[in-house]
XYZ file of C-alpha atoms in Angstrom:
716
model
C 25.958 61.972 -37.723
C 23.570 60.778 -35.136
C 25.075 58.702 -32.406
C 22.881 56.097 -30.795
C 23.134 56.229 -27.069
C 23.781 52.907 -25.403
C 20.998 51.463 -23.284
C 21.097 52.630 -19.693
C 23.233 50.467 -17.485
C 21.547 48.474 -14.816
C 21.546 50.285 -11.549
C 23.965 48.645 -9.160
C 22.860 48.399 -5.592
C 25.316 48.713 -2.764
C 23.546 46.112 -0.675
C 21.925 42.800 -1.530
C 19.152 42.750 -4.060
C 15.708 43.227 -2.594
C 13.141 40.678 -3.614
C 9.504 41.559 -3.993
C 7.668 41.669 -0.736
C 6.063 38.394 0.253
C 2.270 38.304 0.083
C 0.380 39.345 3.168
C -1.334 36.860 5.459
C -4.671 37.613 3.844
C -3.038 37.132 0.460
C -1.696 33.723 1.484
C -5.136 32.653 2.667
C -6.668 33.879 -0.579
C -4.091 31.986 -2.635
C -4.806 28.862 -0.603
C -8.368 28.869 -1.860
C -7.991 30.570 -5.254
C -4.596 29.335 -6.381
C -1.773 31.173 -8.121
C -2.658 34.407 -9.942
C -2.056 32.834 -13.354
C -4.223 29.771 -12.610
C -7.730 29.551 -14.045
C -10.398 30.484 -11.508
C -11.753 26.966 -11.490
C -8.412 25.289 -10.777
C -8.080 25.633 -6.996
C -11.786 24.967 -6.250
C -11.501 21.850 -8.419
C -8.472 20.683 -6.445
C -10.251 21.230 -3.138
C -13.273 19.329 -4.451
C -11.022 16.396 -5.403
C -9.336 16.393 -1.983
C -12.733 16.465 -0.266
C -13.848 13.576 -2.481
C -10.709 11.614 -1.606
C -11.244 12.238 2.097
C -14.861 11.123 1.853
C -13.988 7.925 -0.007
C -11.146 7.009 2.328
C -12.866 7.930 5.602
C -16.534 7.177 4.933
C -18.176 5.246 7.766
C -14.937 4.727 9.652
C -16.613 2.480 12.203
C -17.149 -0.188 9.522
C -13.456 -0.374 8.640
C -12.022 -3.646 9.905
C -8.346 -3.218 9.150
C -5.712 -5.931 9.241
C -5.527 -7.430 12.721
C -1.970 -8.613 12.081
C -0.756 -5.012 11.937
C -3.376 -3.723 14.375
C -2.068 -6.044 17.084
C 1.505 -4.925 16.429
C 0.468 -1.278 16.669
C -1.331 -1.974 19.943
C 1.704 -3.806 21.307
C 3.853 -0.828 20.334
C 1.666 1.443 22.448
C 2.438 -0.746 25.478
C 6.171 -1.197 24.963
C 8.752 1.043 23.300
C 10.843 -2.040 22.632
C 7.975 -3.634 20.719
C 7.447 -0.278 18.987
C 11.039 -0.067 17.730
C 11.296 -3.649 16.530
C 7.764 -3.881 15.124
C 6.975 -6.804 17.404
C 3.608 -8.515 17.199
C 3.336 -8.738 20.995
C 4.242 -6.350 23.790
C 6.596 -8.993 25.189
C 8.611 -8.732 21.954
C 8.828 -12.439 21.149
C 8.511 -12.113 17.345
C 8.236 -9.277 14.832
C 5.814 -8.869 11.969
C 7.220 -9.764 8.569
C 7.747 -6.154 7.471
C 9.959 -3.298 8.686
C 8.203 -1.067 11.200
C 7.929 2.427 9.695
C 4.186 2.179 8.942
C 3.644 0.718 12.409
C 5.531 3.676 13.872
C 3.262 6.135 12.070
C 0.079 4.418 13.253
C 1.604 3.763 16.670
C 2.401 7.428 17.273
C -1.169 8.321 16.359
C -2.442 5.689 18.797
C -0.104 6.895 21.547
C -1.264 10.499 21.116
C -4.984 9.943 20.611
C -5.512 6.516 22.174
C -5.956 3.151 20.484
C -9.021 2.701 18.291
C -10.307 2.566 14.749
C -10.105 6.216 13.767
C -6.752 6.664 15.494
C -5.196 3.956 13.315
C -7.024 5.114 10.194
C -6.140 8.794 10.596
C -2.582 8.385 9.206
C -3.872 6.226 6.354
C -6.496 8.742 5.276
C -3.979 11.572 5.619
C -1.346 9.810 3.516
C -3.911 8.846 0.882
C -5.156 12.422 0.514
C -1.575 13.679 0.701
C -0.603 11.458 -2.231
C -3.411 12.956 -4.326
C -2.324 16.515 -3.474
C 1.342 15.759 -4.134
C 0.643 14.132 -7.493
C -1.394 17.206 -8.462
C 1.542 19.446 -7.636
C 4.049 17.313 -9.540
C 1.968 17.054 -12.701
C 0.930 20.722 -12.602
C 4.512 21.972 -12.607
C 5.315 20.370 -15.949
C 1.953 19.988 -17.681
C -0.451 22.551 -16.235
C -3.604 22.586 -14.137
C -5.802 20.573 -16.510
C -3.378 17.661 -16.576
C -2.890 17.914 -12.807
C -6.637 17.914 -12.165
C -7.189 14.848 -14.313
C -4.253 13.046 -12.684
C -5.441 13.828 -9.140
C -9.006 12.753 -9.920
C -7.768 9.533 -11.540
C -5.655 8.617 -8.526
C -8.540 9.438 -6.178
C -10.898 7.125 -8.074
C -8.508 4.206 -8.566
C -10.550 1.389 -6.975
C -7.750 -0.556 -5.314
C -6.330 2.686 -3.893
C -9.655 3.448 -2.228
C -9.857 -0.090 -0.849
C -6.327 -0.221 0.585
C -6.445 3.291 2.028
C -9.432 2.109 4.069
C -7.183 -0.449 5.731
C -4.150 -0.677 7.998
C -1.751 -2.338 5.565
C 1.377 -0.206 4.969
C 0.825 0.429 1.249
C -0.674 3.969 1.424
C 2.368 5.140 3.394
C 4.650 3.402 0.883
C 2.997 5.259 -2.020
C 3.327 8.684 -0.381
C 7.009 8.110 0.380
C 7.678 7.012 -3.193
C 5.922 10.142 -4.479
C 8.045 12.282 -2.182
C 11.071 10.576 -3.702
C 9.786 11.377 -7.193
C 9.180 15.012 -6.265
C 12.737 15.417 -5.015
C 14.130 13.610 -8.051
C 12.317 15.905 -10.520
C 13.639 18.917 -8.632
C 17.139 17.462 -8.864
C 16.678 16.969 -12.604
C 15.582 20.593 -13.096
C 18.253 22.171 -10.945
C 21.163 19.745 -11.245
C 21.785 20.202 -7.515
C 22.844 17.438 -5.152
C 20.604 17.909 -2.122
C 17.268 17.176 -3.850
C 18.775 13.895 -5.012
C 19.864 13.156 -1.456
C 16.330 13.788 -0.187
C 14.972 11.541 -2.930
C 17.227 8.756 -1.657
C 16.108 9.379 1.923
C 12.428 9.181 0.930
C 12.936 5.866 -0.866
C 14.952 4.661 2.125
C 11.996 5.314 4.402
C 9.800 3.550 1.843
C 12.179 0.588 2.090
C 11.646 0.579 5.848
C 7.936 0.442 5.124
C 7.786 -2.479 2.690
C 11.353 -3.397 1.834
C 12.159 -4.338 -1.769
C 8.877 -3.098 -3.214
C 10.134 0.439 -2.609
C 13.031 -0.216 -4.992
C 10.869 -1.010 -8.019
C 11.112 2.625 -9.164
C 14.870 2.957 -8.636
C 15.979 1.966 -12.175
C 13.893 4.713 -13.761
C 14.943 7.227 -11.089
C 18.605 6.602 -11.900
C 18.116 6.652 -15.669
C 15.990 9.811 -15.730
C 18.508 11.725 -13.632
C 21.510 10.418 -15.551
C 19.896 11.369 -18.860
C 17.999 14.591 -18.199
C 19.550 16.380 -15.206
C 20.699 19.945 -15.858
C 24.369 19.293 -15.145
C 27.485 17.947 -16.805
C 27.928 14.190 -17.070
C 30.638 14.128 -14.427
C 28.501 16.084 -11.991
C 25.507 13.871 -12.686
C 27.539 10.756 -11.888
C 28.943 12.334 -8.738
C 25.495 13.435 -7.561
C 24.091 9.976 -8.202
C 26.859 8.490 -6.093
C 26.039 10.847 -3.225
C 22.310 10.147 -3.583
C 23.002 6.422 -3.571
C 24.883 6.741 -0.292
C 21.879 8.563 1.195
C 19.610 5.816 -0.122
C 21.718 3.026 1.370
C 22.079 4.687 4.758
C 18.386 5.568 5.079
C 17.404 2.075 3.928
C 19.830 0.012 5.971
C 20.129 1.770 9.325
C 17.282 -0.090 11.030
C 18.318 -3.429 9.556
C 21.932 -2.968 10.636
C 20.975 -1.903 14.157
C 18.606 -4.840 14.601
C 20.991 -7.438 13.190
C 23.810 -6.170 15.413
C 21.725 -6.668 18.549
C 22.204 -10.168 20.013
C 19.287 -12.461 19.190
C 18.724 -13.081 22.889
C 18.046 -9.373 23.433
C 15.519 -8.810 20.667
C 12.503 -10.493 19.108
C 12.792 -13.154 16.430
C 12.560 -11.643 12.923
C 9.269 -12.977 11.589
C 9.408 -14.396 8.064
C 13.166 -14.994 8.110
C 14.928 -18.345 8.051
C 17.922 -17.341 10.173
C 16.530 -14.638 12.481
C 18.079 -11.722 10.556
C 16.501 -8.762 8.783
C 18.926 -9.264 5.884
C 17.449 -12.687 5.176
C 13.973 -11.161 5.258
C 15.063 -8.515 2.742
C 16.552 -10.813 0.121
C 14.276 -13.781 0.758
C 10.703 -13.559 1.937
C 10.260 -9.886 1.005
C 12.686 -9.969 -1.913
C 13.423 -12.792 -4.334
C 10.739 -14.935 -2.735
C 8.097 -12.476 -3.958
C 9.421 -12.570 -7.502
C 10.347 -16.218 -7.923
C 8.058 -17.852 -5.385
C 8.944 -21.259 -3.996
C 11.607 -21.701 -6.668
C 13.759 -18.989 -5.144
C 16.931 -20.377 -3.650
C 17.963 -17.141 -1.997
C 16.871 -16.739 1.581
C 13.303 -17.411 2.616
C 11.194 -18.116 -0.423
C 7.671 -16.885 -0.872
C 5.020 -19.526 -0.612
C 3.730 -18.926 -4.113
C 0.233 -17.995 -2.963
C -1.462 -15.675 -5.414
C -4.726 -13.916 -4.746
C -4.521 -11.979 -7.987
C -4.588 -14.831 -10.466
C -1.935 -16.650 -12.448
C 1.324 -14.839 -13.157
C 1.678 -13.513 -16.695
C 1.427 -10.347 -18.747
C -2.380 -10.624 -18.732
C -2.653 -10.705 -14.915
C -3.636 -7.022 -14.583
C -6.574 -7.633 -16.920
C -7.951 -10.866 -15.477
C -11.254 -11.192 -13.638
C -9.650 -10.491 -10.266
C -7.333 -7.608 -11.075
C -9.102 -5.963 -13.994
C -11.597 -3.970 -11.963
C -8.979 -2.962 -9.420
C -6.406 -1.196 -11.612
C -6.671 -1.796 -15.366
C -9.347 0.732 -16.411
C -6.980 3.363 -17.819
C -4.004 1.182 -18.725
C -4.782 1.265 -22.505
C -5.153 5.053 -22.421
C -2.032 5.528 -20.293
C 0.092 3.370 -22.599
C -1.017 5.218 -25.748
C -0.565 8.576 -23.967
C 2.962 7.627 -22.911
C 4.037 6.658 -26.416
C 2.350 9.677 -27.976
C 3.809 12.090 -25.440
C 7.348 10.788 -25.964
C 6.956 11.112 -29.731
C 5.755 14.684 -29.327
C 8.825 15.559 -27.234
C 11.175 13.602 -29.510
C 13.265 16.585 -30.651
C 13.346 18.386 -27.335
C 16.713 19.104 -25.647
C 18.208 16.495 -23.353
C 17.164 18.461 -20.271
C 13.543 18.896 -21.383
C 11.467 18.787 -18.172
C 8.320 17.429 -19.807
C 10.092 14.505 -21.402
C 11.910 13.763 -18.148
C 8.585 13.697 -16.314
C 7.033 11.460 -18.954
C 9.969 9.067 -18.685
C 9.629 9.030 -14.914
C 5.887 8.314 -14.852
C 6.117 5.924 -17.781
C 8.946 3.994 -16.144
C 7.030 3.994 -12.844
C 4.051 2.420 -14.603
C 5.958 -0.089 -16.752
C 8.293 -1.339 -14.007
C 5.431 -1.877 -11.580
C 3.341 -3.552 -14.250
C 6.049 -6.055 -15.147
C 6.961 -6.713 -11.522
C 3.402 -7.413 -10.409
C 2.302 -9.220 -13.550
C 5.208 -11.655 -13.597
C 5.705 -12.178 -9.854
C 5.385 -15.880 -8.999
C 5.568 -15.457 -5.241
C 2.959 -14.215 -2.814
C 0.849 -11.601 -4.574
C -2.194 -9.677 -3.322
C -4.332 -7.334 -5.415
C -3.730 -4.365 -3.142
C -0.010 -4.361 -3.992
C -0.836 -2.651 -7.292
C -1.908 0.565 -5.601
C 1.786 1.453 -6.007
C 1.245 1.452 -9.783
C -1.672 3.911 -9.608
C 0.337 7.194 -9.499
C 2.104 6.295 -12.732
C -1.156 5.522 -14.531
C -2.833 8.643 -13.145
C 0.051 10.945 -14.112
C 0.145 9.536 -17.647
C -3.622 9.882 -17.977
C -3.405 13.564 -17.043
C -0.132 14.642 -18.625
C -0.248 12.400 -21.675
C -3.931 13.070 -22.217
C -3.405 16.830 -22.282
C -0.473 16.468 -24.672
C -2.517 14.268 -27.003
C -5.386 16.736 -26.877
C -3.061 19.627 -27.743
C -1.649 17.685 -30.693
C -5.154 16.680 -31.748
C -6.269 20.311 -31.880
C -3.178 21.964 -33.299
C -1.277 19.467 -35.436
C -1.988 19.396 -39.110
C -0.563 15.914 -39.547
C -3.303 13.349 -40.147
C -1.751 10.848 -37.740
C -2.608 13.011 -34.739
C -6.235 13.106 -35.802
C -6.863 9.563 -34.627
C -4.478 9.008 -31.678
C -6.593 10.685 -28.976
C -9.934 9.236 -30.181
C -8.305 5.791 -30.410
C -6.952 6.062 -26.869
C -10.341 7.101 -25.508
C -12.126 4.378 -27.467
C -9.707 1.661 -26.304
C -10.151 2.402 -22.600
C -13.895 3.021 -22.938
C -14.419 -0.329 -24.653
C -12.290 -2.031 -22.005
C -14.342 -0.364 -19.273
C -17.529 -1.765 -20.824
C -15.925 -5.228 -20.860
C -15.001 -4.919 -17.178
C -18.493 -3.778 -16.241
C -20.022 -6.572 -18.314
C -18.099 -9.041 -16.149
C -20.066 -7.869 -13.109
C -23.399 -7.316 -14.820
C -26.197 -8.166 -12.464
C -24.146 -7.203 -9.397
C -26.156 -4.050 -8.769
C -27.686 -0.936 -10.270
C -24.497 1.020 -9.611
C -22.564 -1.003 -12.187
C -25.399 -0.995 -14.701
C -25.598 2.799 -14.571
C -21.822 3.017 -14.892
C -21.849 0.752 -17.935
C -24.491 2.853 -19.672
C -22.646 6.052 -18.781
C -19.347 4.716 -20.115
C -20.930 3.581 -23.385
C -22.822 6.821 -23.992
C -20.069 9.189 -22.862
C -17.452 7.197 -24.756
C -19.442 7.402 -27.991
C -20.056 11.132 -27.492
C -16.378 11.694 -26.789
C -15.046 9.855 -29.832
C -17.612 11.253 -32.254
C -17.351 14.752 -30.790
C -13.586 14.760 -31.111
C -13.641 13.611 -34.714
C -16.468 15.912 -35.808
C -15.013 18.856 -33.907
C -11.622 18.436 -35.531
C -13.077 17.963 -38.988
C -15.267 21.083 -38.648
C -12.669 22.980 -36.565
C -15.144 23.584 -33.750
C -12.932 23.867 -30.716
C -15.817 24.189 -28.301
C -17.230 20.877 -29.503
C -13.821 19.276 -29.006
C -13.718 20.675 -25.472
C -17.120 19.182 -24.664
C -15.973 15.876 -26.160
C -12.850 15.943 -23.974
C -15.036 16.340 -20.866
C -17.162 13.431 -22.069
C -13.969 11.391 -22.426
C -13.081 12.062 -18.776
C -16.539 10.870 -17.748
C -16.258 7.752 -19.912
C -12.840 6.831 -18.533
C -13.644 7.434 -14.860
C -17.269 6.282 -14.507
C -16.284 2.626 -14.092
C -13.542 3.245 -11.517
C -15.889 5.614 -9.688
C -18.520 2.874 -9.338
C -15.971 0.445 -7.895
C -14.584 3.145 -5.588
C -18.021 4.034 -4.226
C -18.585 0.341 -3.570
C -15.291 0.112 -1.676
C -16.145 3.178 0.407
C -19.671 2.127 1.338
C -19.181 -1.587 1.919
C -17.492 -3.550 4.666
C -14.356 -4.837 2.990
C -12.091 -7.713 3.888
C -9.390 -6.250 6.100
C -7.004 -9.051 5.214
C -7.232 -8.764 1.443
C -9.099 -5.534 0.597
C -10.526 -5.143 -2.877
C -13.090 -2.852 -4.494
C -16.268 -3.650 -6.363
C -18.293 -6.850 -6.488
C -16.593 -10.164 -5.760
C -14.994 -12.006 -8.646
C -13.804 -15.575 -8.725
C -10.529 -16.607 -7.264
C -9.982 -14.066 -4.498
C -9.477 -15.667 -1.156
C -10.291 -13.940 2.045
C -7.108 -15.115 3.674
C -3.704 -13.700 3.015
C -0.739 -15.838 2.355
C 2.021 -14.161 4.221
C 3.244 -10.726 3.598
C 1.264 -9.200 6.353
C -2.194 -10.581 6.044
C -4.065 -10.993 9.237
C -7.580 -12.040 9.927
C -10.621 -10.475 11.431
C -11.614 -7.118 12.810
C -10.098 -4.974 15.478
C -12.253 -3.474 18.198
C -14.004 -0.311 17.119
C -14.159 2.892 19.093
C -11.642 4.279 21.521
C -11.557 1.600 24.120
C -8.754 -0.482 22.681
C -8.529 -4.235 23.097
C -10.997 -5.901 25.329
C -13.869 -3.594 24.391
C -15.101 -5.448 21.350
C -18.323 -7.340 21.198
C -18.174 -11.053 21.829
C -21.212 -11.844 19.804
C -19.041 -13.148 17.017
C -21.234 -11.696 14.302
C -19.665 -10.537 11.078
C -20.939 -8.760 8.031
C -20.461 -9.490 4.377
C -20.620 -7.350 1.279
C -20.734 -8.383 -2.362
C -19.936 -11.930 -1.413
C -16.777 -11.090 0.484
C -16.184 -11.909 4.108
C -15.248 -9.104 6.463
C -13.149 -11.473 8.529
C -13.322 -13.175 11.873
C -14.092 -10.921 14.866
C -11.191 -10.937 17.330
C -13.493 -11.861 20.183
C -12.595 -15.473 19.444
C -16.155 -16.568 20.077
C -15.858 -19.449 17.697
C -18.294 -18.028 15.171
C -17.353 -18.135 11.530
C -17.968 -15.868 8.596
C -19.097 -17.637 5.493
C -18.270 -17.387 1.847
C -20.697 -17.562 -1.034
C -20.939 -21.319 -0.796
C -20.522 -21.491 2.964
C -17.032 -22.967 3.230
C -14.826 -21.449 5.887
C -11.098 -20.901 5.975
C -8.517 -21.834 8.565
C -9.046 -18.990 10.975
C -12.770 -18.681 10.567
C -12.475 -16.174 7.742
C -14.213 -17.218 4.567
C -12.478 -17.271 1.245
C -14.621 -16.275 -1.680
C -13.825 -19.287 -3.751
C -14.907 -21.482 -0.893
C -11.630 -23.282 -0.323
C -10.181 -23.811 3.117
C -6.732 -22.396 3.740
C -3.542 -24.280 4.496
C -4.313 -25.400 8.022
C -7.669 -26.952 7.367
C -11.249 -26.201 8.296
C -11.813 -25.458 11.952
C -13.904 -27.650 14.210
C -15.356 -26.675 17.572
C -14.544 -28.516 20.781
C -15.704 -27.502 24.255
C -15.497 -23.766 23.713
C -12.148 -23.853 21.939
C -11.452 -24.588 18.310
C -8.679 -26.746 17.000
C -7.617 -26.955 13.422
C -7.103 -30.057 11.460
C -3.367 -29.566 11.227
C -0.632 -27.064 11.174
C 1.857 -28.040 13.820
C 1.943 -26.176 17.112
C -1.662 -25.264 17.395
C -2.295 -25.522 13.684
C -5.485 -23.698 12.809
C -6.499 -23.320 16.443
C -8.833 -20.512 17.370
C -9.258 -19.504 20.981
C -12.712 -18.730 22.323
C -13.665 -15.864 24.611
C -14.262 -18.399 27.376
C -10.725 -19.728 26.991
C -9.317 -16.213 27.040
C -11.178 -15.479 30.265
C -9.780 -18.681 31.768
C -6.249 -17.744 30.712
C -6.548 -14.248 32.177
C -7.759 -15.603 35.528
C -4.881 -18.083 35.679
C -2.061 -16.046 34.142
C -0.278 -15.991 37.502
C 2.052 -13.129 36.669
C 3.362 -14.600 33.420
C 4.589 -12.161 30.763
C 2.678 -13.927 27.997
C -0.937 -15.010 28.263
C -0.500 -18.056 26.012
C 1.633 -19.398 23.174
C -0.128 -20.319 19.927
C 0.930 -21.459 16.488
C 0.575 -18.495 14.184
C 0.362 -14.733 13.942
C -3.288 -14.857 12.906
C -4.377 -16.529 16.109
C -2.020 -14.518 18.304
C -3.097 -11.146 16.886
C -6.782 -11.844 17.508
C -6.098 -12.850 21.134
C -3.925 -9.767 21.681
C -6.710 -7.500 20.489
C -9.312 -9.370 22.532
C -7.375 -9.548 25.787
C -4.873 -6.717 25.594
C -2.204 -9.157 26.801
C 1.028 -10.278 25.099
C 0.650 -13.569 23.202
C 3.438 -15.644 21.675
C 3.227 -16.619 18.028
C 5.558 -19.612 17.906
C 5.648 -20.097 14.155
C 5.133 -16.647 12.662
C 2.697 -16.024 9.848
C 2.442 -19.495 8.358
C 3.557 -21.471 11.403
C 6.855 -22.401 9.735
C 9.160 -19.869 11.419
C 11.671 -21.331 13.879
C 10.949 -18.621 16.419
C 10.204 -21.082 19.224
C 12.627 -23.847 20.108
C 12.277 -26.411 22.862
C 15.159 -24.844 24.773
C 13.567 -21.408 24.561
C 10.191 -22.774 25.649
C 11.725 -24.475 28.677
C 13.543 -21.278 29.609
C 10.347 -19.215 29.474
C 8.398 -21.763 31.507
C 11.141 -22.110 34.110
C 11.314 -18.318 34.533
C 7.535 -18.120 35.016
C 7.086 -15.993 31.894
C 4.767 -18.491 30.167
C 2.322 -21.020 31.591
C -0.034 -21.936 28.746
C 0.470 -23.301 25.257
C -1.962 -24.526 22.615
C -0.938 -27.697 20.788
C -2.758 -29.510 17.990
C -2.765 -33.244 17.373
C -0.389 -33.096 14.415
C 3.084 -31.663 14.092
C 4.615 -29.746 11.214
C 8.403 -29.780 11.068
C 10.896 -31.383 13.420
C 11.143 -28.542 15.920
C 7.364 -28.227 16.118
C 6.952 -31.961 16.631
C 9.607 -31.910 19.330
C 7.786 -29.160 21.191
C 4.414 -30.855 20.780
C 5.771 -34.139 22.126
C 7.446 -32.496 25.107
C 4.412 -30.383 26.032
C 2.015 -33.332 25.853
C 4.367 -35.420 27.968
C 5.194 -32.849 30.642
C 2.315 -30.384 30.596
C -1.117 -30.668 32.195
C -3.998 -30.742 29.740
C -6.819 -28.320 30.556
C -9.821 -30.572 30.130
C -12.299 -27.830 29.314
C -10.334 -26.568 26.322
C -9.028 -28.956 23.715
C -5.342 -28.481 22.901
C -4.605 -26.199 25.874
C -1.797 -27.238 28.243
C -0.523 -25.746 31.508
C 3.226 -25.692 32.192
C 5.008 -24.699 35.383
C 8.637 -24.484 36.418
C 8.358 -27.879 38.068
C 7.546 -29.428 34.690
C 10.947 -28.461 33.293
C 13.474 -31.211 33.958
């Protein structure tokens, strides 16, 4: 009888197992440009091409980028004072903070401290984070869905119009998006491995995002928790324990700055801009929390002012004439792809990585959509750049899954899902481009391209499937990519080649209803000085440029010139709103080289001319602050023009109680402040009290309306 010998036993090594030798340096360089050995040859060159495209869109003609002077002034102040840097103060004297936590200011501030203050130094971190988000999304989608899906996702994110517009700005949103993506990357690793530390790092990343834009960073948290609790490769008890540990990391990384600041006596730190009680906690739950969701009806903390620059709240908001061209192009496709992808993975095990990723990106998209669409508080179009990674990932991953089902599945239902998804978004793209017909050849060409490519894609898919010609289906799939991205590409090119409004950046031609002024939440006005010279080097000509009917904002030179809207009406700080309406403090009027607004309390809509700034500098007499004015908008422009600390007494809207009469008297008596700008009307009891006292005890400077001189002898 023949005896079968057992298979040879594995050779046991006395020492630790030896892993394969790492690739050589030349091999690493080759992989950098050619990709992994099992990747298609086109994959890595395509990724590099997308990253180059993203860099070009985000950094094109850097000198034309105006930025948000509200944040620019805070960054500049942080380069002059480490105290202002830590607190995120608007001025180097640290009188009041901006209305956001300071992490984005720290990133830009470190760049400015290393390279000097100027346009490209502030924009460098923004361009880097924007391109980094594209690369990171590619990596995340590739791991679960392959290089085709990753390429489509990266290209979609690159060409999202509002993402291009906001990355060419100094608002904190690009940094917020990258941090949220880092959190998603760590979460997906935690789901695959079941280990604790990736979940901890996910919490840390979202904590840093919280210290960038507070509660907006938490929009993704419900889906993060649910995806891990459902799909992580660990027992239920371990999943719950790991979530508890990750939550602790989230809380600590979110709250440390807030706790430190609120524990410091108010007399030793700046006033917390946007709060009602001078605490960061109030800012979190009020102005940057429930106030954003519920608007003026919020009874918790500081309520948002209800200003919306993205149209009326409601489920249709993302598709209206303001928001549609910024973000909605691929929403129909992404929604169909999400549903189809989840159906295709319906019988997969609980720990299925593809379904977990689909749930993550789908939840990311849906939660952001509902939050932004239904928010009744302050809302700006550029907020929705946070929704773009979810849409882009679904377009790539879900699209590839639908295409695979379209080619391979015998069931008739999968024969129409992909063509229907392509047709829905292509038709919507034509509608969006029809809205701006006549705005330029770029949009006309895009409309024709979408219509033709969309028709080729749908017909090619159907004919190819019916005749089983896979090559025809492949060509049709490429046509579908062209049809879905031609419209966003046109808007993105417009954003990259036009001077955009630094206070409320948007892409594409102007559409009705978008004001040039922000309504809180970090909207400044005007341009910062270009080049490397920092404040004080900008031109005083007061000229400004416009593009597609949008104002680029008031130059910080304070020359008294105004930028105009389509119908010539100007806003409160000299920046034109596109719908021609003046902002809350009234239309400015010129008086003897200075401008005073029609209202608005302590200084109201006052703008300070270059001549007044020169006068103030000559007569500063050793004071810490050059002048005290009503609002952040005015203060930030003077800071960038003069390079000197300026007090914003009322914060963004002029309603903050940052300045009291007792505090004003103390500053004047100590010689830290000599000049204050007061308008004819008061707004609020404390403002009226200050206005009355200053007019009674101060000396009016006859050459500049509203300007008063105060000395220690004036304090009783």
